[in-house]
């Protein structure tokens, strides 16, 4: 793919002040995470992560020989004060976070904290990996601008992906970075697999440049908002003791805290036996879970009726 195509996929479509040479096309977001963790930290080094966090990132970090270290969150996202303490105590030089729509809680990092966590990472001499997977998965309200939009020092490495808003088979992602770190990423990518297949890149460029892309995103936004509301309403009616941690403004799931006495793994196993797939919350924690939680997806069902039926089955087994 040429430089102009890379800019369309990585920067121009998000309104970022990014040059084509700052963008590296990858085979989806997961492959990009694997590359980043191997490139930005040495085996045995700590990597700071929100707690809870995306288990695919934990797996990629551990596969690279890194030690995930949890940093607590609250309703406004990762706490800058505890982040600074974690950098000081561990000597970490890498932070992985999802500030625009946290997976699994759906939290959006508060405006007053967005610059603070970049400043904390910069002061520690660390890179901040910004996983912006939900940029195209909004529910109607605009998401805040990516952290990299205000970064002029190369602290932030931005990760984007088309896989979730387009198709699971369209394994296209992009890394945005500046300076020597991008050259290192390019060198490692060359060793791994040279480049992402050109037909996939061309399909991505054609998709993003089509008028139907904006129509698709609008329809997707409406569908996700309706499904989120339907799932939340069904939970309130059938399982009032299950607490929704946050009603997200983007993303594909709800994060639910279970009542005392229920174990997330036991509920997930019973749900599977009843024909309902949910994610046990314990796998999202890099250390000991703080509560018994479930992640409930609402994007893959056939419709709203199937979501309601799934909740009815959950109520029947608990």
C-alpha positions as YAML, in Angstrom:
chain: A
units: angstrom
residues:
- id: 1
  name: UNK
  ca: [0.00, 0.00, 0.00]
- id: 2
  name: UNK
  ca: [1.28, 3.44, -0.83]
- id: 3
  name: UNK
  ca: [1.83, 6.32, 1.56]
- id: 4
  name: UNK
  ca: [-1.39, 8.11, 0.56]
- id: 5
  name: UNK
  ca: [-3.45, 4.99, 1.24]
- id: 6
  name: UNK
  ca: [-1.86, 4.58, 4.65]
- id: 7
  name: UNK
  ca: [-2.84, 8.12, 5.60]
- id: 8
  name: UNK
  ca: [-6.48, 7.47, 4.65]
- id: 9
  name: UNK
  ca: [-6.65, 4.36, 6.82]
- id: 10
  name: UNK
  ca: [-4.71, 5.63, 9.81]
- id: 11
  name: UNK
  ca: [-5.07, 9.37, 10.14]
- id: 12
  name: UNK
  ca: [-7.27, 11.27, 7.74]
- id: 13
  name: UNK
  ca: [-10.38, 9.26, 8.53]
- id: 14
  name: UNK
  ca: [-10.05, 10.31, 12.18]
- id: 15
  name: UNK
  ca: [-9.23, 13.97, 11.67]
- id: 16
  name: UNK
  ca: [-5.76, 13.57, 13.15]
- id: 17
  name: UNK
  ca: [-2.71, 15.67, 12.26]
- id: 18
  name: UNK
  ca: [-0.85, 12.57, 11.07]
- id: 19
  name: UNK
  ca: [1.59, 12.19, 8.21]
- id: 20
  name: UNK
  ca: [1.48, 9.10, 6.01]
- id: 21
  name: UNK
  ca: [4.97, 8.17, 7.18]
- id: 22
  name: UNK
  ca: [3.72, 8.00, 10.77]
- id: 23
  name: UNK
  ca: [1.33, 5.11, 9.95]
- id: 24
  name: UNK
  ca: [2.01, 1.38, 9.84]
- id: 25
  name: UNK
  ca: [-0.74, -0.89, 8.50]
- id: 26
  name: UNK
  ca: [-1.17, -4.12, 10.49]
- id: 27
  name: UNK
  ca: [-3.18, -7.31, 10.30]
- id: 28
  name: UNK
  ca: [-5.88, -6.25, 12.74]
- id: 29
  name: UNK
  ca: [-5.66, -4.91, 16.25]
- id: 30
  name: UNK
  ca: [-4.50, -8.11, 17.96]
- id: 31
  name: UNK
  ca: [-1.52, -8.49, 15.67]
- id: 32
  name: UNK
  ca: [-0.66, -4.86, 16.32]
- id: 33
  name: UNK
  ca: [-0.72, -5.43, 20.09]
- id: 34
  name: UNK
  ca: [1.64, -8.36, 19.78]
- id: 35
  name: UNK
  ca: [4.02, -6.25, 17.72]
- id: 36
  name: UNK
  ca: [3.83, -3.30, 20.11]
- id: 37
  name: UNK
  ca: [4.52, -5.27, 23.27]
- id: 38
  name: UNK
  ca: [7.56, -6.93, 21.69]
- id: 39
  name: UNK
  ca: [8.87, -3.64, 20.30]
- id: 40
  name: UNK
  ca: [8.35, -1.30, 23.24]
- id: 41
  name: UNK
  ca: [9.55, -3.33, 26.23]
- id: 42
  name: UNK
  ca: [12.10, -6.04, 26.92]
- id: 43
  name: UNK
  ca: [11.09, -9.49, 28.21]
- id: 44
  name: UNK
  ca: [10.62, -9.42, 31.97]
- id: 45
  name: UNK
  ca: [9.68, -5.74, 32.04]
- id: 46
  name: UNK
  ca: [6.45, -4.49, 33.63]
- id: 47
  name: UNK
  ca: [3.62, -3.03, 31.57]
- id: 48
  name: UNK
  ca: [0.97, -0.95, 33.30]
- id: 49
  name: UNK
  ca: [-2.67, -1.69, 32.42]
- id: 50
  name: UNK
  ca: [-6.08, -0.56, 33.58]
- id: 51
  name: UNK
  ca: [-7.77, -3.00, 35.94]
- id: 52
  name: UNK
  ca: [-9.83, -4.63, 34.55]
- id: 53
  name: UNK
  ca: [-8.68, -4.62, 30.94]
- id: 54
  name: UNK
  ca: [-8.94, -6.39, 27.59]
- id: 55
  name: UNK
  ca: [-7.77, -10.02, 28.04]
- id: 56
  name: UNK
  ca: [-6.33, -10.12, 24.52]
- id: 57
  name: UNK
  ca: [-3.90, -7.40, 25.58]
- id: 58
  name: UNK
  ca: [-2.96, -9.36, 28.69]
- id: 59
  name: UNK
  ca: [-2.30, -12.46, 26.58]
- id: 60
  name: UNK
  ca: [-0.19, -10.51, 24.08]
- id: 61
  name: UNK
  ca: [1.82, -8.87, 26.86]
- id: 62
  name: UNK
  ca: [2.50, -12.17, 28.59]
- id: 63
  name: UNK
  ca: [3.41, -13.84, 25.31]
- id: 64
  name: UNK
  ca: [6.02, -11.09, 24.87]
- id: 65
  name: UNK
  ca: [7.42, -11.93, 28.32]
- id: 66
  name: UNK
  ca: [6.03, -8.80, 30.00]
- id: 67
  name: UNK
  ca: [4.49, -8.53, 33.47]
- id: 68
  name: UNK
  ca: [1.08, -6.79, 33.47]
- id: 69
  name: UNK
  ca: [0.72, -4.53, 36.51]
- id: 70
  name: UNK
  ca: [-2.81, -3.32, 37.38]
- id: 71
  name: UNK
  ca: [-3.64, 0.34, 37.91]
- id: 72
  name: UNK
  ca: [-7.04, 0.95, 39.55]
- id: 73
  name: UNK
  ca: [-9.87, 2.78, 37.81]
- id: 74
  name: UNK
  ca: [-12.93, 4.63, 39.05]
- id: 75
  name: UNK
  ca: [-16.03, 5.98, 37.29]
- id: 76
  name: UNK
  ca: [-13.86, 8.53, 35.42]
- id: 77
  name: UNK
  ca: [-11.28, 6.03, 34.18]
- id: 78
  name: UNK
  ca: [-7.71, 5.30, 35.18]
- id: 79
  name: UNK
  ca: [-6.54, 7.39, 38.13]
- id: 80
  name: UNK
  ca: [-3.57, 9.66, 37.29]
- id: 81
  name: UNK
  ca: [-2.33, 9.75, 40.89]
- id: 82
  name: UNK
  ca: [-2.17, 5.96, 41.15]
- id: 83
  name: UNK
  ca: [-0.68, 5.79, 37.67]
- id: 84
  name: UNK
  ca: [2.19, 8.04, 38.74]
- id: 85
  name: UNK
  ca: [2.73, 5.87, 41.81]
- id: 86
  name: UNK
  ca: [2.76, 2.72, 39.67]
- id: 87
  name: UNK
  ca: [5.38, 4.15, 37.32]
- id: 88
  name: UNK
  ca: [7.52, 5.19, 40.29]
- id: 89
  name: UNK
  ca: [7.26, 1.85, 42.10]
- id: 90
  name: UNK
  ca: [7.71, -0.47, 39.10]
- id: 91
  name: UNK
  ca: [10.01, 1.49, 36.82]
- id: 92
  name: UNK
  ca: [7.64, 0.64, 33.94]
- id: 93
  name: UNK
  ca: [8.20, 2.31, 30.60]
- id: 94
  name: UNK
  ca: [4.93, 1.27, 28.98]
- id: 95
  name: UNK
  ca: [1.23, 1.88, 29.64]
- id: 96
  name: UNK
  ca: [-1.59, 0.18, 27.74]
- id: 97
  name: UNK
  ca: [-5.02, 1.82, 28.00]
- id: 98
  name: UNK
  ca: [-8.37, 2.34, 26.27]
- id: 99
  name: UNK
  ca: [-9.37, 5.94, 27.07]
- id: 100
  name: UNK
  ca: [-12.24, 6.38, 24.58]
- id: 101
  name: UNK
  ca: [-14.31, 3.29, 25.43]
- id: 102
  name: UNK
  ca: [-12.76, 1.01, 27.98]
- id: 103
  name: UNK
  ca: [-13.13, -2.73, 27.47]
- id: 104
  name: UNK
  ca: [-14.82, -4.18, 29.50]
- id: 105
  name: UNK
  ca: [-16.43, -1.41, 31.61]
- id: 106
  name: UNK
  ca: [-17.33, 1.03, 28.81]
- id: 107
  name: UNK
  ca: [-15.86, 3.95, 30.78]
- id: 108
  name: UNK
  ca: [-14.69, 7.03, 28.87]
- id: 109
  name: UNK
  ca: [-11.66, 8.72, 30.43]
- id: 110
  name: UNK
  ca: [-12.75, 12.05, 31.94]
- id: 111
  name: UNK
  ca: [-11.69, 15.21, 30.02]
- id: 112
  name: UNK
  ca: [-9.57, 16.56, 32.89]
- id: 113
  name: UNK
  ca: [-7.63, 13.28, 33.09]
- id: 114
  name: UNK
  ca: [-6.80, 12.87, 29.42]
- id: 115
  name: UNK
  ca: [-3.91, 15.28, 29.36]
- id: 116
  name: UNK
  ca: [-2.85, 14.22, 32.85]
- id: 117
  name: UNK
  ca: [-2.16, 10.59, 31.98]
- id: 118
  name: UNK
  ca: [-0.15, 11.61, 28.92]
- id: 119
  name: UNK
  ca: [1.86, 13.98, 31.12]
- id: 120
  name: UNK
  ca: [2.41, 11.23, 33.72]
- id: 121
  name: UNK
  ca: [3.64, 8.80, 31.05]
- id: 122
  name: UNK
  ca: [5.90, 11.46, 29.53]
- id: 123
  name: UNK
  ca: [7.39, 12.32, 32.93]
- id: 124
  name: UNK
  ca: [8.17, 8.64, 33.46]
- id: 125
  name: UNK
  ca: [9.89, 8.41, 30.08]
- id: 126
  name: UNK
  ca: [7.27, 5.86, 29.04]
- id: 127
  name: UNK
  ca: [5.18, 5.10, 25.97]
- id: 128
  name: UNK
  ca: [1.40, 5.17, 26.20]
- id: 129
  name: UNK
  ca: [-0.34, 2.70, 23.90]
- id: 130
  name: UNK
  ca: [-3.81, 4.08, 23.13]
- id: 131
  name: UNK
  ca: [-6.14, 1.30, 21.95]
- id: 132
  name: UNK
  ca: [-8.91, 3.14, 20.10]
- id: 133
  name: UNK
  ca: [-10.84, 0.04, 19.00]
- id: 134
  name: UNK
  ca: [-14.31, 1.62, 19.51]
- id: 135
  name: UNK
  ca: [-13.84, 4.82, 17.48]
- id: 136
  name: UNK
  ca: [-16.37, 3.62, 14.87]
- id: 137
  name: UNK
  ca: [-18.65, 1.90, 17.41]
- id: 138
  name: UNK
  ca: [-20.34, 4.95, 18.92]
- id: 139
  name: UNK
  ca: [-23.97, 4.96, 20.03]
- id: 140
  name: UNK
  ca: [-24.79, 8.42, 18.73]
- id: 141
  name: UNK
  ca: [-22.79, 10.66, 21.03]
- id: 142
  name: UNK
  ca: [-19.37, 11.78, 19.79]
- id: 143
  name: UNK
  ca: [-16.35, 10.26, 21.47]
- id: 144
  name: UNK
  ca: [-13.55, 12.56, 22.67]
- id: 145
  name: UNK
  ca: [-10.62, 13.10, 20.38]
- id: 146
  name: UNK
  ca: [-7.85, 10.48, 20.65]
- id: 147
  name: UNK
  ca: [-5.01, 11.22, 23.05]
- id: 148
  name: UNK
  ca: [-2.55, 11.26, 20.17]
- id: 149
  name: UNK
  ca: [-4.33, 14.32, 18.74]
- id: 150
  name: UNK
  ca: [-2.75, 16.44, 21.49]
- id: 151
  name: UNK
  ca: [0.58, 14.64, 21.72]
- id: 152
  name: UNK
  ca: [3.56, 16.42, 20.18]
- id: 153
  name: UNK
  ca: [6.37, 14.48, 21.86]
- id: 154
  name: UNK
  ca: [5.86, 10.96, 20.56]
- id: 155
  name: UNK
  ca: [4.65, 9.64, 23.93]
- id: 156
  name: UNK
  ca: [1.41, 8.18, 22.52]
- id: 157
  name: UNK
  ca: [1.31, 5.22, 20.15]
- id: 158
  name: UNK
  ca: [-2.18, 4.98, 18.67]
- id: 159
  name: UNK
  ca: [-3.87, 1.73, 17.65]
- id: 160
  name: UNK
  ca: [-6.89, 1.64, 15.31]
- id: 161
  name: UNK
  ca: [-8.79, -1.20, 13.68]
- id: 162
  name: UNK
  ca: [-11.48, -1.72, 11.06]
- id: 163
  name: UNK
  ca: [-12.25, -5.30, 12.03]
- id: 164
  name: UNK
  ca: [-15.12, -4.70, 14.45]
- id: 165
  name: UNK
  ca: [-17.03, -1.96, 12.59]
- id: 166
  name: UNK
  ca: [-16.59, -3.63, 9.19]
- id: 167
  name: UNK
  ca: [-16.11, -7.41, 9.31]
- id: 168
  name: UNK
  ca: [-14.29, -9.97, 11.42]
- id: 169
  name: UNK
  ca: [-12.64, -11.15, 8.19]
- id: 170
  name: UNK
  ca: [-11.24, -7.71, 7.37]
- id: 171
  name: UNK
  ca: [-8.09, -8.00, 9.43]
- id: 172
  name: UNK
  ca: [-6.90, -4.42, 8.96]
- id: 173
  name: UNK
  ca: [-5.48, -2.19, 11.66]
- id: 174
  name: UNK
  ca: [-3.11, 0.74, 11.88]
- id: 175
  name: UNK
  ca: [-0.45, 1.96, 14.28]
- id: 176
  name: UNK
  ca: [0.36, 5.65, 14.48]
- id: 177
  name: UNK
  ca: [3.71, 6.52, 16.02]
- id: 178
  name: UNK
  ca: [6.52, 8.99, 15.56]
- id: 179
  name: UNK
  ca: [10.28, 8.85, 15.40]
- id: 180
  name: UNK
  ca: [12.57, 5.89, 16.11]
- id: 181
  name: UNK
  ca: [9.79, 3.76, 17.60]
- id: 182
  name: UNK
  ca: [8.00, 3.59, 14.26]
- id: 183
  name: UNK
  ca: [11.22, 2.57, 12.50]
- id: 184
  name: UNK
  ca: [11.61, -0.23, 15.04]
- id: 185
  name: UNK
  ca: [8.03, -1.33, 14.48]
- id: 186
  name: UNK
  ca: [8.56, -1.37, 10.71]
- id: 187
  name: UNK
  ca: [11.73, -3.43, 11.07]
- id: 188
  name: UNK
  ca: [10.02, -5.98, 13.30]
- id: 189
  name: UNK
  ca: [7.02, -6.14, 10.99]
- id: 190
  name: UNK
  ca: [9.34, -6.90, 8.08]
- id: 191
  name: UNK
  ca: [10.76, -9.86, 10.00]
- id: 192
  name: UNK
  ca: [7.30, -11.12, 11.00]
- id: 193
  name: UNK
  ca: [5.40, -11.13, 7.71]
- id: 194
  name: UNK
  ca: [6.61, -8.25, 5.48]
- id: 195
  name: UNK
  ca: [3.20, -6.54, 5.11]
- id: 196
  name: UNK
  ca: [-0.57, -6.95, 5.20]
- id: 197
  name: UNK
  ca: [-1.95, -8.50, 2.01]
- id: 198
  name: UNK
  ca: [-2.48, -5.83, -0.63]
- id: 199
  name: UNK
  ca: [-6.01, -6.97, -1.61]
- id: 200
  name: UNK
  ca: [-7.14, -6.45, 1.99]
- id: 201
  name: UNK
  ca: [-5.57, -3.00, 2.09]
- id: 202
  name: UNK
  ca: [-7.18, -2.05, -1.20]
- id: 203
  name: UNK
  ca: [-10.56, -3.29, 0.06]
- id: 204
  name: UNK
  ca: [-10.13, -1.15, 3.18]
- id: 205
  name: UNK
  ca: [-9.30, 1.96, 1.16]
- id: 206
  name: UNK
  ca: [-12.29, 1.41, -1.13]
- id: 207
  name: UNK
  ca: [-14.57, 0.89, 1.88]
- id: 208
  name: UNK
  ca: [-13.43, 4.03, 3.71]
- id: 209
  name: UNK
  ca: [-13.69, 6.12, 0.54]
- id: 210
  name: UNK
  ca: [-17.21, 4.98, -0.29]
- id: 211
  name: UNK
  ca: [-20.30, 7.09, 0.54]
- id: 212
  name: UNK
  ca: [-21.83, 3.90, 1.92]
- id: 213
  name: UNK
  ca: [-19.27, 3.86, 4.75]
- id: 214
  name: UNK
  ca: [-20.85, 6.84, 6.50]
- id: 215
  name: UNK
  ca: [-24.32, 5.36, 5.99]
- id: 216
  name: UNK
  ca: [-23.09, 2.08, 7.45]
- id: 217
  name: UNK
  ca: [-21.67, 3.83, 10.53]
- id: 218
  name: UNK
  ca: [-24.93, 5.69, 11.12]
- id: 219
  name: UNK
  ca: [-26.93, 2.46, 10.86]
- id: 220
  name: UNK
  ca: [-24.44, 0.68, 13.09]
- id: 221
  name: UNK
  ca: [-24.69, 3.44, 15.69]
- id: 222
  name: UNK
  ca: [-28.47, 3.20, 15.77]
- id: 223
  name: UNK
  ca: [-28.43, -0.60, 16.03]
- id: 224
  name: UNK
  ca: [-25.87, -0.64, 18.84]
- id: 225
  name: UNK
  ca: [-27.75, 2.02, 20.81]
- id: 226
  name: UNK
  ca: [-31.03, 0.07, 20.49]
- id: 227
  name: UNK
  ca: [-29.39, -3.19, 21.51]
- id: 228
  name: UNK
  ca: [-27.64, -1.65, 24.50]
- id: 229
  name: UNK
  ca: [-30.93, -0.17, 25.70]
- id: 230
  name: UNK
  ca: [-32.81, -3.43, 25.15]
- id: 231
  name: UNK
  ca: [-30.25, -5.43, 27.09]
- id: 232
  name: UNK
  ca: [-30.18, -2.90, 29.94]
- id: 233
  name: UNK
  ca: [-33.99, -2.83, 30.14]
- id: 234
  name: UNK
  ca: [-34.19, -6.63, 30.15]
- id: 235
  name: UNK
  ca: [-31.62, -6.87, 32.95]
- id: 236
  name: UNK
  ca: [-33.52, -4.30, 35.02]
- id: 237
  name: UNK
  ca: [-36.73, -6.26, 34.59]
- id: 238
  name: UNK
  ca: [-35.45, -9.82, 34.98]
- id: 239
  name: UNK
  ca: [-32.30, -9.45, 37.11]
- id: 240
  name: UNK
  ca: [-32.62, -6.26, 39.17]
- id: 241
  name: UNK
  ca: [-29.83, -7.39, 41.51]
- id: 242
  name: UNK
  ca: [-27.29, -7.31, 38.70]
- id: 243
  name: UNK
  ca: [-25.65, -3.86, 38.65]
- id: 244
  name: UNK
  ca: [-24.62, -2.33, 35.33]
- id: 245
  name: UNK
  ca: [-21.36, -0.56, 36.08]
- id: 246
  name: UNK
  ca: [-21.67, 1.97, 33.28]
- id: 247
  name: UNK
  ca: [-24.04, 2.64, 30.37]
- id: 248
  name: UNK
  ca: [-21.45, 3.06, 27.62]
- id: 249
  name: UNK
  ca: [-21.59, 5.60, 24.80]
- id: 250
  name: UNK
  ca: [-19.77, 3.21, 22.45]
- id: 251
  name: UNK
  ca: [-18.78, -0.41, 22.16]
- id: 252
  name: UNK
  ca: [-20.42, -3.81, 22.01]
- id: 253
  name: UNK
  ca: [-21.09, -4.90, 25.57]
- id: 254
  name: UNK
  ca: [-22.23, -4.17, 29.13]
- id: 255
  name: UNK
  ca: [-20.15, -4.83, 32.24]
- id: 256
  name: UNK
  ca: [-22.31, -6.19, 35.04]
- id: 257
  name: UNK
  ca: [-21.48, -6.74, 38.70]
- id: 258
  name: UNK
  ca: [-23.13, -9.85, 40.16]
- id: 259
  name: UNK
  ca: [-24.91, -9.96, 43.53]
- id: 260
  name: UNK
  ca: [-23.09, -11.46, 46.54]
- id: 261
  name: UNK
  ca: [-22.97, -15.23, 46.49]
- id: 262
  name: UNK
  ca: [-22.69, -15.65, 42.71]
- id: 263
  name: UNK
  ca: [-19.40, -16.65, 41.06]
- id: 264
  name: UNK
  ca: [-18.71, -15.33, 37.58]
- id: 265
  name: UNK
  ca: [-17.21, -18.56, 36.25]
- id: 266
  name: UNK
  ca: [-20.06, -20.67, 37.60]
- id: 267
  name: UNK
  ca: [-22.67, -18.36, 36.08]
- id: 268
  name: UNK
  ca: [-20.83, -18.31, 32.74]
- id: 269
  name: UNK
  ca: [-20.68, -22.11, 32.64]
- id: 270
  name: UNK
  ca: [-24.38, -22.47, 33.55]
- id: 271
  name: UNK
  ca: [-25.26, -19.85, 30.93]
- id: 272
  name: UNK
  ca: [-23.37, -21.75, 28.24]
- id: 273
  name: UNK
  ca: [-25.28, -24.92, 29.15]
- id: 274
  name: UNK
  ca: [-28.49, -22.90, 28.71]
- id: 275
  name: UNK
  ca: [-27.41, -21.67, 25.28]
- id: 276
  name: UNK
  ca: [-26.26, -18.19, 26.33]
- id: 277
  name: UNK
  ca: [-22.66, -17.03, 25.84]
- id: 278
  name: UNK
  ca: [-21.30, -14.55, 28.38]
- id: 279
  name: UNK
  ca: [-17.77, -13.75, 29.50]
- id: 280
  name: UNK
  ca: [-16.64, -14.40, 33.06]
- id: 281
  name: UNK
  ca: [-15.22, -11.17, 34.42]
- id: 282
  name: UNK
  ca: [-12.23, -12.71, 36.18]
- id: 283
  name: UNK
  ca: [-10.32, -13.13, 32.91]
- id: 284
  name: UNK
  ca: [-10.33, -9.33, 32.46]
- id: 285
  name: UNK
  ca: [-8.29, -8.69, 35.60]
- id: 286
  name: UNK
  ca: [-4.47, -8.77, 35.49]
- id: 287
  name: UNK
  ca: [-4.45, -9.68, 39.19]
- id: 288
  name: UNK
  ca: [-7.07, -10.63, 41.77]
- id: 289
  name: UNK
  ca: [-10.62, -9.60, 40.70]
- id: 290
  name: UNK
  ca: [-12.22, -6.89, 42.80]
- id: 291
  name: UNK
  ca: [-15.75, -8.28, 42.31]
- id: 292
  name: UNK
  ca: [-17.68, -11.02, 40.51]
- id: 293
  name: UNK
  ca: [-18.59, -9.58, 37.12]
- id: 294
  name: UNK
  ca: [-19.79, -10.62, 33.68]
- id: 295
  name: UNK
  ca: [-19.28, -9.02, 30.29]
- id: 296
  name: UNK
  ca: [-22.50, -9.26, 28.27]
- id: 297
  name: UNK
  ca: [-22.19, -8.68, 24.53]
- id: 298
  name: UNK
  ca: [-25.14, -7.32, 22.54]
- id: 299
  name: UNK
  ca: [-23.75, -7.10, 18.99]
- id: 300
  name: UNK
  ca: [-23.76, -10.70, 17.76]
- id: 301
  name: UNK
  ca: [-27.38, -11.62, 18.44]
- id: 302
  name: UNK
  ca: [-29.96, -11.90, 15.66]
- id: 303
  name: UNK
  ca: [-32.08, -9.12, 17.14]
- id: 304
  name: UNK
  ca: [-33.64, -7.54, 20.21]
- id: 305
  name: UNK
  ca: [-35.88, -10.51, 20.91]
- id: 306
  name: UNK
  ca: [-32.87, -12.79, 21.17]
- id: 307
  name: UNK
  ca: [-31.26, -10.43, 23.68]
- id: 308
  name: UNK
  ca: [-34.37, -10.50, 25.84]
- id: 309
  name: UNK
  ca: [-34.57, -14.27, 25.60]
- id: 310
  name: UNK
  ca: [-30.93, -14.54, 26.66]
- id: 311
  name: UNK
  ca: [-31.63, -12.49, 29.78]
- id: 312
  name: UNK
  ca: [-34.66, -14.61, 30.60]
- id: 313
  name: UNK
  ca: [-32.46, -17.71, 30.45]
- id: 314
  name: UNK
  ca: [-29.89, -16.05, 32.69]
- id: 315
  name: UNK
  ca: [-32.62, -15.26, 35.21]
- id: 316
  name: UNK
  ca: [-33.76, -18.88, 35.14]
- id: 317
  name: UNK
  ca: [-30.34, -20.26, 36.10]
- id: 318
  name: UNK
  ca: [-29.45, -17.84, 38.90]
...
